[in-house]
Coordinates of C-alpha atoms in Angstrom, one line a residue:
G1 CA 22.5 9.3 -13.8
I2 CA 24.7 6.6 -15.1
S3 CA 21.9 4.0 -15.2
V4 CA 19.3 6.1 -17.1
P5 CA 20.0 4.6 -20.6
S6 CA 19.3 1.1 -19.2
G7 CA 15.6 2.0 -18.9
I8 CA 15.6 1.2 -15.2
P9 CA 12.7 2.6 -13.3
D10 CA 13.4 6.0 -11.7
F11 CA 12.2 6.5 -8.1
R12 CA 12.5 10.2 -7.6
S13 CA 11.7 11.9 -10.9
P14 CA 8.1 12.8 -12.1
G15 CA 6.4 9.6 -13.0
G16 CA 8.7 7.6 -10.8
M17 CA 7.8 5.2 -8.0
Y18 CA 7.3 7.9 -5.3
D19 CA 5.3 10.2 -7.6
T20 CA 2.9 7.5 -8.7
L21 CA 2.6 5.6 -5.4
R22 CA -0.9 4.2 -4.7
P23 CA -1.1 3.5 -0.9
D24 CA -4.6 2.1 -1.4
L25 CA -3.2 -0.9 -3.3
I26 CA -0.6 -1.7 -0.6
S27 CA -1.0 -4.2 2.3
A28 CA -1.0 -1.7 5.1
T29 CA -3.2 -0.2 7.9
P30 CA -5.2 3.0 7.3
Q31 CA -2.6 4.9 9.4
E32 CA 0.3 3.5 7.4
R33 CA -1.4 4.5 4.2
R34 CA -1.9 8.0 5.4
L35 CA 1.8 8.3 6.2
M36 CA 2.6 7.1 2.7
E37 CA 0.4 9.8 1.3
I38 CA 2.1 12.5 3.3
D39 CA 5.6 11.1 2.5
P40 CA 5.9 8.4 -0.2
T41 CA 9.4 7.5 1.0
Y42 CA 7.8 6.1 4.2
V43 CA 7.0 2.9 2.1
V44 CA 10.8 2.1 2.1
S45 CA 11.5 3.2 5.7
W46 CA 12.6 1.3 8.7
D47 CA 9.7 2.7 10.7
I48 CA 7.1 0.7 8.6
F49 CA 9.4 -2.2 7.7
K50 CA 10.1 -3.3 11.3
T51 CA 6.3 -3.9 11.9
N52 CA 5.1 -4.5 8.3
P53 CA 7.6 -5.5 5.7
L54 CA 5.0 -6.2 2.9
P55 CA 4.8 -2.6 1.5
Y56 CA 8.5 -2.6 0.8
L57 CA 8.4 -5.9 -1.0
E58 CA 5.2 -5.0 -3.0
V59 CA 6.5 -1.7 -4.4
R60 CA 9.9 -3.2 -5.1
R61 CA 8.5 -6.5 -6.6
P62 CA 9.1 -5.8 -10.3
F63 CA 12.5 -4.3 -9.6
I64 CA 13.6 -7.3 -7.6
L65 CA 12.4 -9.8 -10.2
G66 CA 13.8 -7.7 -13.1
T67 CA 17.2 -7.5 -11.5
Q68 CA 17.4 -11.3 -11.2
Q69 CA 16.3 -11.7 -14.8
Q70 CA 18.9 -9.0 -15.9
R71 CA 16.0 -7.1 -17.6
W72 CA 18.2 -4.0 -17.5
K73 CA 21.8 -3.9 -18.9
A74 CA 24.8 -2.0 -17.8
T75 CA 25.4 1.2 -19.8
L76 CA 28.3 2.6 -21.7
G77 CA 29.1 4.6 -18.5
H78 CA 29.3 1.4 -16.5
W79 CA 31.4 -0.4 -19.1
F80 CA 33.9 2.5 -19.3
F81 CA 35.0 1.7 -15.8
D82 CA 35.4 -2.0 -16.7
V83 CA 37.6 -1.0 -19.6
L84 CA 39.5 1.4 -17.4
Q85 CA 40.2 -1.4 -15.0
S86 CA 41.3 -3.9 -17.6
K87 CA 43.5 -1.3 -19.4
T88 CA 45.2 0.3 -16.4
D89 CA 44.5 -1.7 -13.2
K90 CA 44.4 1.7 -11.5
L91 CA 40.7 1.7 -10.4
T92 CA 40.7 1.7 -6.6
R93 CA 37.0 1.6 -5.9
I94 CA 33.6 2.5 -7.3
Y95 CA 31.2 4.0 -4.8
T96 CA 27.7 3.9 -6.2
Q97 CA 24.5 5.4 -4.7
N98 CA 22.4 3.3 -7.2
I99 CA 20.8 0.2 -5.8
D100 CA 20.3 -1.4 -9.3
G101 CA 23.4 -3.7 -9.1
L102 CA 24.4 -3.0 -12.7
F103 CA 28.1 -2.7 -11.9
Y104 CA 28.0 -6.5 -11.0
Q105 CA 27.4 -7.2 -14.7
L106 CA 30.9 -6.1 -15.7
D107 CA 33.5 -8.6 -16.6
N108 CA 36.7 -7.2 -15.1
L109 CA 35.6 -5.5 -11.9
P110 CA 36.1 -7.6 -8.8
R111 CA 33.2 -7.3 -6.3
E112 CA 35.5 -5.9 -3.6
K113 CA 36.0 -2.9 -5.8
I114 CA 32.3 -2.0 -5.7
V115 CA 30.8 -0.3 -2.7
D116 CA 27.0 -0.1 -2.7
V117 CA 26.6 3.0 -0.6
H118 CA 22.8 2.6 -0.3
G119 CA 22.8 -1.2 -0.6
S120 CA 21.8 -3.2 -3.6
I121 CA 18.8 -5.0 -5.0
A122 CA 21.2 -7.7 -6.3
N123 CA 22.1 -8.9 -2.7
V124 CA 19.6 -10.3 -0.2
A125 CA 19.9 -10.8 3.5
C126 CA 17.8 -10.6 6.7
E127 CA 17.5 -7.0 7.9
V128 CA 17.8 -8.2 11.5
C129 CA 20.2 -11.2 11.7
H130 CA 21.9 -10.5 8.3
H131 CA 21.6 -14.1 7.2
P132 CA 22.1 -14.1 3.4
I133 CA 20.1 -15.9 0.7
S134 CA 20.7 -16.0 -3.0
L135 CA 18.8 -13.6 -5.2
E136 CA 17.5 -16.5 -7.3
D137 CA 16.0 -18.3 -4.2
F138 CA 14.6 -15.0 -2.9
C139 CA 12.9 -14.2 -6.2
K140 CA 11.1 -17.6 -6.1
K141 CA 9.6 -16.6 -2.8
V142 CA 8.7 -13.1 -4.0
Q143 CA 6.9 -14.6 -7.0
T144 CA 4.7 -16.9 -4.8
N145 CA 4.3 -14.7 -1.7
I146 CA 4.1 -11.1 -2.8
K147 CA 1.1 -9.7 -4.8
D148 CA 1.7 -7.5 -7.8
I149 CA 0.2 -4.1 -7.2
Y150 CA 1.2 -3.0 -10.7
K151 CA -1.0 -5.8 -12.3
I152 CA 1.8 -7.0 -14.6
D153 CA 2.2 -10.6 -13.4
R154 CA -1.0 -12.6 -13.9
E155 CA 0.4 -15.5 -11.8
A156 CA 1.1 -13.4 -8.8
P157 CA -1.0 -14.1 -5.6
N158 CA -4.0 -12.0 -4.8
E159 CA -2.7 -11.3 -1.3
S160 CA 0.8 -11.1 0.1
K161 CA 2.3 -13.4 2.7
H162 CA 5.4 -12.9 4.8
I163 CA 8.7 -14.3 3.6
L164 CA 10.6 -15.7 6.7
C165 CA 14.3 -15.7 7.2
E166 CA 15.6 -19.3 7.3
S167 CA 17.9 -18.4 10.3
C168 CA 15.8 -16.3 12.7
Q169 CA 12.3 -17.0 11.3
R170 CA 11.5 -13.3 11.3
P171 CA 9.7 -11.8 8.2
T172 CA 12.6 -9.4 7.6
L173 CA 14.2 -10.9 4.5
K174 CA 14.9 -8.3 1.8
P175 CA 17.4 -6.9 -0.7
T176 CA 20.2 -5.1 1.2
T177 CA 19.0 -1.6 0.1
V178 CA 19.4 0.9 3.0
L179 CA 16.0 1.8 4.4
F180 CA 15.3 5.4 5.4
G181 CA 16.2 5.6 9.1
R182 CA 19.0 3.0 8.9
N183 CA 22.7 3.4 8.9
L184 CA 24.9 3.0 5.8
P185 CA 26.8 -0.2 5.4
E186 CA 29.9 -0.3 7.5
V187 CA 32.0 -1.1 4.4
F188 CA 31.3 2.4 3.1
W189 CA 33.1 3.9 6.1
Q190 CA 35.9 1.3 6.2
Y191 CA 36.9 1.7 2.5
S192 CA 36.4 5.4 2.2
E193 CA 38.6 6.1 5.2
K194 CA 41.3 4.1 3.5
D195 CA 40.7 5.2 -0.1
M196 CA 40.1 8.9 0.0
P197 CA 43.5 10.1 1.3
E198 CA 45.2 8.1 -1.4
T199 CA 43.1 9.3 -4.3
D200 CA 44.8 10.7 -7.4
L201 CA 41.7 11.2 -9.5
L202 CA 38.0 11.3 -8.3
I203 CA 35.4 10.9 -11.0
I204 CA 31.9 12.0 -9.9
A205 CA 29.3 10.9 -12.4
G206 CA 25.5 11.4 -12.7
T207 CA 24.7 12.8 -9.3
S208 CA 23.2 16.0 -7.8
L209 CA 25.6 15.6 -4.8
V210 CA 22.8 16.5 -2.4
V211 CA 22.6 13.2 -0.5
S212 CA 24.7 12.9 2.6
P213 CA 27.0 11.3 3.7
A214 CA 27.8 9.9 0.2
N215 CA 28.5 13.5 -1.1
S216 CA 31.2 13.8 1.6
L217 CA 33.6 11.8 -0.6
V218 CA 34.1 15.0 -2.6
C219 CA 35.5 16.8 0.4
R220 CA 37.4 13.8 1.7
A221 CA 39.5 13.2 -1.4
S222 CA 43.2 14.0 -1.1
K223 CA 43.8 17.8 -1.6
H224 CA 46.3 16.8 -4.3
S225 CA 43.8 14.8 -6.3
A226 CA 42.0 16.0 -9.5
R227 CA 38.2 15.9 -9.3
V228 CA 36.1 15.5 -12.5
L229 CA 32.3 16.0 -12.5
V230 CA 30.4 14.3 -15.3
N231 CA 26.8 15.6 -15.1
R232 CA 24.1 17.4 -17.0
E233 CA 24.1 20.3 -14.6
P234 CA 26.6 21.8 -12.3
A235 CA 26.6 20.3 -8.8
G236 CA 28.7 20.2 -5.6
E237 CA 29.8 23.9 -5.7
E238 CA 28.6 24.2 -2.1
L239 CA 31.0 21.3 -1.3
G240 CA 33.9 23.1 -2.7
L241 CA 34.0 22.1 -6.3
D242 CA 35.2 24.8 -8.6
L243 CA 33.3 24.5 -11.9
S244 CA 34.0 27.9 -13.2
A245 CA 37.0 27.0 -15.4
K246 CA 38.4 30.4 -14.6
D247 CA 41.4 29.1 -12.7
P248 CA 43.8 27.2 -15.0
N249 CA 45.4 25.7 -12.0
S250 CA 42.1 24.4 -10.5
R251 CA 42.1 20.7 -9.7
D252 CA 38.4 20.5 -10.7
L253 CA 36.9 19.9 -14.1
F254 CA 33.3 19.9 -15.2
L255 CA 32.4 17.8 -18.2
Q256 CA 28.8 18.7 -19.0
G257 CA 26.5 16.2 -20.6
D258 CA 25.0 12.7 -20.3
C259 CA 27.2 10.1 -18.7
D260 CA 27.2 7.8 -21.8
S261 CA 28.1 10.6 -24.2
I262 CA 30.9 12.0 -22.0
F263 CA 32.5 8.6 -21.2
L264 CA 32.3 7.6 -24.9
E265 CA 34.3 10.8 -25.7
L266 CA 36.8 10.0 -23.0
A267 CA 37.2 6.5 -24.4
Q268 CA 37.9 7.9 -27.8
E269 CA 40.5 10.3 -26.4
L270 CA 42.2 7.4 -24.6
G271 CA 42.2 5.1 -27.6
W272 CA 39.7 2.7 -25.9
L273 CA 36.9 2.9 -28.5
D274 CA 37.5 -0.5 -29.9
S275 CA 37.1 -2.1 -26.5
L276 CA 33.7 -0.4 -26.0
M277 CA 32.7 -1.4 -29.6
A278 CA 33.4 -5.0 -28.7
L279 CA 30.8 -4.7 -25.9
K280 CA 28.0 -3.4 -28.2
D281 CA 25.8 -6.6 -27.9
K282 CA 25.9 -6.3 -24.1
L283 CA 24.6 -2.7 -24.0
P284 CA 21.0 -1.4 -23.7
Q285 CA 19.7 0.1 -26.9
G286 CA 20.2 3.7 -25.8
S287 CA 23.9 3.1 -25.2
A288 CA 24.4 0.9 -28.3
S289 CA 23.0 3.6 -30.6
L290 CA 25.8 6.0 -29.6
L291 CA 28.3 3.5 -31.1
N292 CA 26.7 3.6 -34.6

């Protein structure tokens, strides 16, 4: 994915959060722990959060605090779109399935151009009444109220306490990531209904295109638009992408490789390399090394 070079924790891959989940360390009932053992994604589901929000906050604790501290940096792939916007002013929207909020680190990308399809760790609100709170204020509460099941923070409390919403007083304050069993943000439907019919070029980057309904954007793009897949492996052929390169008139193009490497090549072809070089100090080490 586009965020891999940032070093950000991976949830789904071997060694990721779901693979290494330890239900016995989490503040939960025996029944809740059994359900986590059967399906680790249960820990970030609406089914458990509505009665016990502590497991979500405990497993996400280092990710929440690390996001506020900008422990992870936007990659070459992210910054390519910042340069694209500053050079052309033709970027309509970015739809991201990542919850890491790294697109918010860019300089020239207005927030209204970013659609967090699955929500974002960088934004916080009550899951019930939707009252917002700043990430900084929320992190102060996380540090003092939520225990560290990973044993990294020596100053973390030994036991977790609920964090109450200032507005409704329910213990349902959390980053706006979409819980399993909940609907996608309404903004996804509003913007995509407007954007897709007018698309000239759809760039699909670092995704297996198996998660619905986000993958529906591939099918909903204008039939006159070009579609470019940037990915390590082929994806989306069942959605109608033609990656065979046999038809010279095909509107689809497959650029195989890591996101950083491919977007660096595109920047070179477009004459934008100097703009990316100027951003070297803002990049994570993995991305910056490609510019050497």
